[in-house]
Short mmCIF file of C-alpha atoms in Angstrom, two decimals:
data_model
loop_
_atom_site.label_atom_id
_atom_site.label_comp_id
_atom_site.label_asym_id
_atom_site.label_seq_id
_atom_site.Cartn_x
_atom_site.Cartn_y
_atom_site.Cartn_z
CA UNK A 548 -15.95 3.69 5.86
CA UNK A 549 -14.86 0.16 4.59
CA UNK A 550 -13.25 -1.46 7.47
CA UNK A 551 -10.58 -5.08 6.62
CA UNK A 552 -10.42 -6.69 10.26
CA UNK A 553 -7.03 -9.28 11.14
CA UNK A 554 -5.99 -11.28 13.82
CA UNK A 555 -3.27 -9.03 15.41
CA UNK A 556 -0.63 -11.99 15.63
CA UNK A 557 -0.44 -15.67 14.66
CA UNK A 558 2.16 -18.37 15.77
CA UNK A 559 3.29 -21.34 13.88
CA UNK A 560 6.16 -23.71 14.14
CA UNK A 561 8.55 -24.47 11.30
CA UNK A 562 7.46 -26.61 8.37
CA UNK A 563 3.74 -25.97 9.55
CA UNK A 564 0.92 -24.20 8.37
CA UNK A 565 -0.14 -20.36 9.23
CA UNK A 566 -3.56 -18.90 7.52
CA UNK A 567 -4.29 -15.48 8.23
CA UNK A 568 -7.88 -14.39 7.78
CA UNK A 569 -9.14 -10.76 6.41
CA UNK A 570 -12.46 -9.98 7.24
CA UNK A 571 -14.77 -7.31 5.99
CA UNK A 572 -18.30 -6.89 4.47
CA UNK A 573 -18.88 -8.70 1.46
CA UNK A 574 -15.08 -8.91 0.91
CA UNK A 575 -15.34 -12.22 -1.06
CA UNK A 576 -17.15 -10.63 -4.07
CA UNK A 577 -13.36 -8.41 -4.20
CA UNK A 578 -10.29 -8.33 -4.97
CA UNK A 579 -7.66 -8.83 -2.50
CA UNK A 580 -4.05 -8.09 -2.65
CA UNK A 581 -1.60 -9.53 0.25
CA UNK A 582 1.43 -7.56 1.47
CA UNK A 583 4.78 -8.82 3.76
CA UNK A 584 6.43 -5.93 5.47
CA UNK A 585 9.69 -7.54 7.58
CA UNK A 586 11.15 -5.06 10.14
CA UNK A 587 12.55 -1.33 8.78
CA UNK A 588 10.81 -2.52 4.73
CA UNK A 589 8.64 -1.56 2.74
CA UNK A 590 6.09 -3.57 2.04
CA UNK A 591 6.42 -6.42 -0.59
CA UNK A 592 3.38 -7.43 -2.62
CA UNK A 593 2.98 -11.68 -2.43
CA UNK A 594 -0.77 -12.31 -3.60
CA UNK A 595 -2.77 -10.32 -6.26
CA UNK A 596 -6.72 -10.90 -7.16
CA UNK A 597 -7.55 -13.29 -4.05
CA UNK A 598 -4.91 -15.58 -5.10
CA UNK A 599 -2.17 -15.31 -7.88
CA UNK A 600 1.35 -14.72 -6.89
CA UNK A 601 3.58 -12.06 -8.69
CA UNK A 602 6.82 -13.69 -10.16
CA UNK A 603 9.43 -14.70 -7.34
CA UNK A 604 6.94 -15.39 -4.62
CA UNK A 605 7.38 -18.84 -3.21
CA UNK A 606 4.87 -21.27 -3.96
CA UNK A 607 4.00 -22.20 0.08
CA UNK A 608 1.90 -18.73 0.03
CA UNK A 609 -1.67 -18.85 -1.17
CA UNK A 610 -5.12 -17.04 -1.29
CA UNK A 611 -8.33 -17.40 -1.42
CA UNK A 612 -11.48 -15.43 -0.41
CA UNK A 613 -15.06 -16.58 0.49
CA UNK A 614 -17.91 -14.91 1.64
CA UNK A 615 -16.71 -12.12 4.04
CA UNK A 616 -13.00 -13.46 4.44
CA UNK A 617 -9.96 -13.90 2.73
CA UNK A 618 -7.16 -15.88 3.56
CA UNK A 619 -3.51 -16.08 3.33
CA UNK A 620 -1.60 -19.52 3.52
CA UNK A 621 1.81 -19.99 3.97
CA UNK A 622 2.15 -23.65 4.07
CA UNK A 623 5.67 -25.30 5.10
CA UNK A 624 6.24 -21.68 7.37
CA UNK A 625 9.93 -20.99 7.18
CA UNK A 626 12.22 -18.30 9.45
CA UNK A 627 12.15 -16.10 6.85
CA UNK A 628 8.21 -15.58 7.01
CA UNK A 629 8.04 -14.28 9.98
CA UNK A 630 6.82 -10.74 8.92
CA UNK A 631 4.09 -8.96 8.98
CA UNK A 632 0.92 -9.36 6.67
CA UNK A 633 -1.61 -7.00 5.52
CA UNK A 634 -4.59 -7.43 3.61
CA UNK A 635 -5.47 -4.83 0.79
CA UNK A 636 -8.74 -4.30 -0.72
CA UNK A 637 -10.72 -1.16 -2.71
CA UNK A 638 -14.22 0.48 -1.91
CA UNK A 639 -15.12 1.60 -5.13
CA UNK A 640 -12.22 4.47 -5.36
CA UNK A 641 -10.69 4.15 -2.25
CA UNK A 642 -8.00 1.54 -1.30
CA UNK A 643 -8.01 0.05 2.36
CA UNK A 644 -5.66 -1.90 4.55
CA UNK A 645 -6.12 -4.22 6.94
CA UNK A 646 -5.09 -3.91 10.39
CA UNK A 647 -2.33 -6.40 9.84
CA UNK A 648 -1.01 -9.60 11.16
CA UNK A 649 2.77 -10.17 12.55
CA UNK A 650 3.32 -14.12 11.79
CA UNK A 651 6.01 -15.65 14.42
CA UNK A 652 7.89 -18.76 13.33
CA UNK A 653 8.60 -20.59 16.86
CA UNK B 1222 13.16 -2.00 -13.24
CA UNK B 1223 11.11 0.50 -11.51
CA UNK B 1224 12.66 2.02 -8.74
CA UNK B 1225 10.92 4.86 -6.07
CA UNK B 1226 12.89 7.77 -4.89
CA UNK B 1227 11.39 9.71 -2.52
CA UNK B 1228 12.59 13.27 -1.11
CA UNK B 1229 11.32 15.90 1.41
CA UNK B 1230 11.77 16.71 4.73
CA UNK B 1231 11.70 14.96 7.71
CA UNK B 1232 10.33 17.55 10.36
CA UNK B 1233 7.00 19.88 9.86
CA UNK B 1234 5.64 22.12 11.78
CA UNK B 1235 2.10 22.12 12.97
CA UNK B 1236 -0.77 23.52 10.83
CA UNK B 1237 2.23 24.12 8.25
CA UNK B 1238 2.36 21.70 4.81
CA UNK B 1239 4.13 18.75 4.46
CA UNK B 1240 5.26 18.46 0.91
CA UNK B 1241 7.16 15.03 -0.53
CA UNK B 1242 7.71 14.28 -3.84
CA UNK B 1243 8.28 10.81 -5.47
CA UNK B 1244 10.97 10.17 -8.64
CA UNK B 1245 10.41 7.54 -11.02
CA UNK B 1246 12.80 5.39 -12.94
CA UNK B 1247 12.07 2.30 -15.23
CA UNK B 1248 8.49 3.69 -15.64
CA UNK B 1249 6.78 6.73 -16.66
CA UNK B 1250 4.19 8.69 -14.22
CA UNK B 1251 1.47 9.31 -17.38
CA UNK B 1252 1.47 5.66 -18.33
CA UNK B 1253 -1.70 4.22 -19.33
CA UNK B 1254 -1.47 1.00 -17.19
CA UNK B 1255 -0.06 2.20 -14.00
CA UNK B 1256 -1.28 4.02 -11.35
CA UNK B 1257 0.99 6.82 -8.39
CA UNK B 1258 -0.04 6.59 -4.90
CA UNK B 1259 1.03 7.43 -1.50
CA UNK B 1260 0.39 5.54 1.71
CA UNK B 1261 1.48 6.29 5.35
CA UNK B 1262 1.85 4.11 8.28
CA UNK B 1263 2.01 4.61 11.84
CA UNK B 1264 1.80 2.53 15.05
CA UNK B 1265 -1.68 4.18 15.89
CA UNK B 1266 -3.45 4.58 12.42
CA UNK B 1267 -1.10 0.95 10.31
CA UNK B 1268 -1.29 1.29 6.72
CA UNK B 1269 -3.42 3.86 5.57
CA UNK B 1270 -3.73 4.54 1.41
CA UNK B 1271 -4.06 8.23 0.61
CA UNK B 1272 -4.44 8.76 -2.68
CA UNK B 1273 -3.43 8.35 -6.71
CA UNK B 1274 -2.82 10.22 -9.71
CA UNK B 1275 -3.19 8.27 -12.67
CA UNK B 1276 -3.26 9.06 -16.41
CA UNK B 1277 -5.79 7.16 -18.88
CA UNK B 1278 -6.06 10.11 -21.72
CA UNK B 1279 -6.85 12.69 -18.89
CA UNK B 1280 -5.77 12.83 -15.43
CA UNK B 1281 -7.47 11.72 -12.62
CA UNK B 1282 -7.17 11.63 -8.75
CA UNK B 1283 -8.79 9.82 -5.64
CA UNK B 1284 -8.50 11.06 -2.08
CA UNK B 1285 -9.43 9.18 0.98
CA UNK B 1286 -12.18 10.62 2.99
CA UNK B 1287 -10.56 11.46 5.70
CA UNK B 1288 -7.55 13.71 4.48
CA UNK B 1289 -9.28 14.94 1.16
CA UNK B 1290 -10.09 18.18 2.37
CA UNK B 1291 -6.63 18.71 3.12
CA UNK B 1292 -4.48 16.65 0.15
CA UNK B 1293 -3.19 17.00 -3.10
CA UNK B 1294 -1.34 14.68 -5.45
CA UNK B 1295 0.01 15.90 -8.38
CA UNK B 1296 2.00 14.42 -11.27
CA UNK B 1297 4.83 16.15 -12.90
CA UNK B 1298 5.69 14.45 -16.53
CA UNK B 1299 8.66 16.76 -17.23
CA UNK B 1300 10.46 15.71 -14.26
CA UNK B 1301 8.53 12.29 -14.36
CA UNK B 1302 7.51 12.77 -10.83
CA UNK B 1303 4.56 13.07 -8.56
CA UNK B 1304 4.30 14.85 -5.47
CA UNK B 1305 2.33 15.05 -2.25
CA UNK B 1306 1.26 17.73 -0.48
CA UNK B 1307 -0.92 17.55 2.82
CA UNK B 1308 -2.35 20.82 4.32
CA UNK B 1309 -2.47 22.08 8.17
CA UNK B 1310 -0.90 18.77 9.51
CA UNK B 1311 -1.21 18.09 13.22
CA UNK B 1312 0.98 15.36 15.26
CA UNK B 1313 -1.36 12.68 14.21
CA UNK B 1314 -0.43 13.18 10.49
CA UNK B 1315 3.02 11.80 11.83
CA UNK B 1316 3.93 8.40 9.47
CA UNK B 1317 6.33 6.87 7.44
CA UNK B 1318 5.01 7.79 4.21
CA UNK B 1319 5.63 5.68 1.19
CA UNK B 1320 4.89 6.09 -2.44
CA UNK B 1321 4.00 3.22 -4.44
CA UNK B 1322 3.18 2.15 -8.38
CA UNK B 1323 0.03 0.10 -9.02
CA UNK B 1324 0.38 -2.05 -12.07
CA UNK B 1325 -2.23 -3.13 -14.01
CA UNK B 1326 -0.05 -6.23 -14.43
CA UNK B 1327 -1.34 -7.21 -10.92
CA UNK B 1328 -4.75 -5.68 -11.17
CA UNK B 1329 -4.03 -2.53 -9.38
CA UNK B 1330 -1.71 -4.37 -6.69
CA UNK B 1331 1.42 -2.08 -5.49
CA UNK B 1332 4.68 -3.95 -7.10
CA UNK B 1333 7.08 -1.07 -6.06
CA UNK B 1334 7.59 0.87 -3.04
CA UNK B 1335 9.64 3.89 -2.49
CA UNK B 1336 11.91 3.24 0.92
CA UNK B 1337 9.17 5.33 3.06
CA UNK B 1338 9.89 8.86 4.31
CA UNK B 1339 9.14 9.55 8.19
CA UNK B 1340 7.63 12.59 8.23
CA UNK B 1341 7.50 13.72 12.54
CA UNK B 1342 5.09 16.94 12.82
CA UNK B 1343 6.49 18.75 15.89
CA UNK B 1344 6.86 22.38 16.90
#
């Protein structure tokens, strides 16, 4: 089965920049999706096809996806992004997660 | 907007059914750009997608590999619903399950989530 591989946890201090990489075979000829789940949420979608945002979704997050990784950016981190992130892709009819990423703002 | 509500019970026996069902508002479930799913997530197993019902002039339905032997999703459009029902559950089917709409506004992404339902499968 399609496997989506992530760091378990990334620091960054405030105003800084945190990337959070995806990794699975051949992922950059997909589309990814990016969630942020905060503590007792659901998840909230923040990056659709590699790297468009939905409306509302600051402009500091970004994506992009190359060869067999895709990456999340949240540039200028704030408080409020500490969460954690999960990667979403599909093999062919089947949708998979990553094994998600809990960003801490120190 | 769309909004999620998800019912069903909490507790399930093992080898018994675990049955939750997902209500729709702001959208209907046989729309032709949108598709129902349901995803769990658990400390052990983290987000795991399930399955999707989905309407595009017929109905159709994708199962992950691993439960698809033992899961059905099925869409009701009188009650503009969908439902989930996974067969002889053990403790490892334990989760917070969550239904979800994909949109083909984002491509298939999910842009609403029900609040999640944690299902516990104990005798």
């Amino acid at each position: 089965s399609y496997e989506l591989t992530q760091p378990p946890s990334v620091s960054v201090s405030p105003g800084q920049t945190a990337s959070i990489t995806c990794s699975g075979d051949r992922l950059g000829d997909k589309d990814t999706w990016w969630y942020q789940q905060k503590p007792g949420q659901s998840p909230v979608l923040v990056i659709y096809q590699k790297s468009y945002r939905p409306p509302g979704i600051p402009e500091r997050f970004s994506g992009s996806n190359s060869g067999n990784t895709a990456t999340l950016t949240i540039s200028g981190t704030q408080p409020m992004d500490e969460a954690d992130y999960y990667c979403q892709a599909w093999d062919s009819t089947t949708g998979v997660f990553g094994t998600g990423t809990k960003v801490t703002v120190l | 907007q769309v909004q999620l509500q998800q019912s069903g019970p909490g507790l399930v026996k093992p080898s018994q059914t675990l049955s939750l069902t997902c209500d729709i508002s702001g959208d209907t479930v046989s729309s032709n750009s949108a598709a129902w799913h349901w995803i769990r997530q658990s400390p052990s197993r983290g987000l795991e997608w399930l399955g999707r019902t989905y309407y595009r002039y017929k109905w159709y339905n994708d199962y992950v590999v691993s439960v698809k032997s033992r899961i059905t999703i099925n869409a009701d459009t009188s009650k503009n619903q969908f439902s989930l029902q996974l067969n002889s559950v053990t403790p490892e089917d334990t989760a917070v399950y969550y239904c979800a709409r994909g949109t083909g506004r984002y491509a298939g992404g999910f842009d609403y989530w029900g609040l999640g339902t944690l299902v516990t499968v104990s005798s």
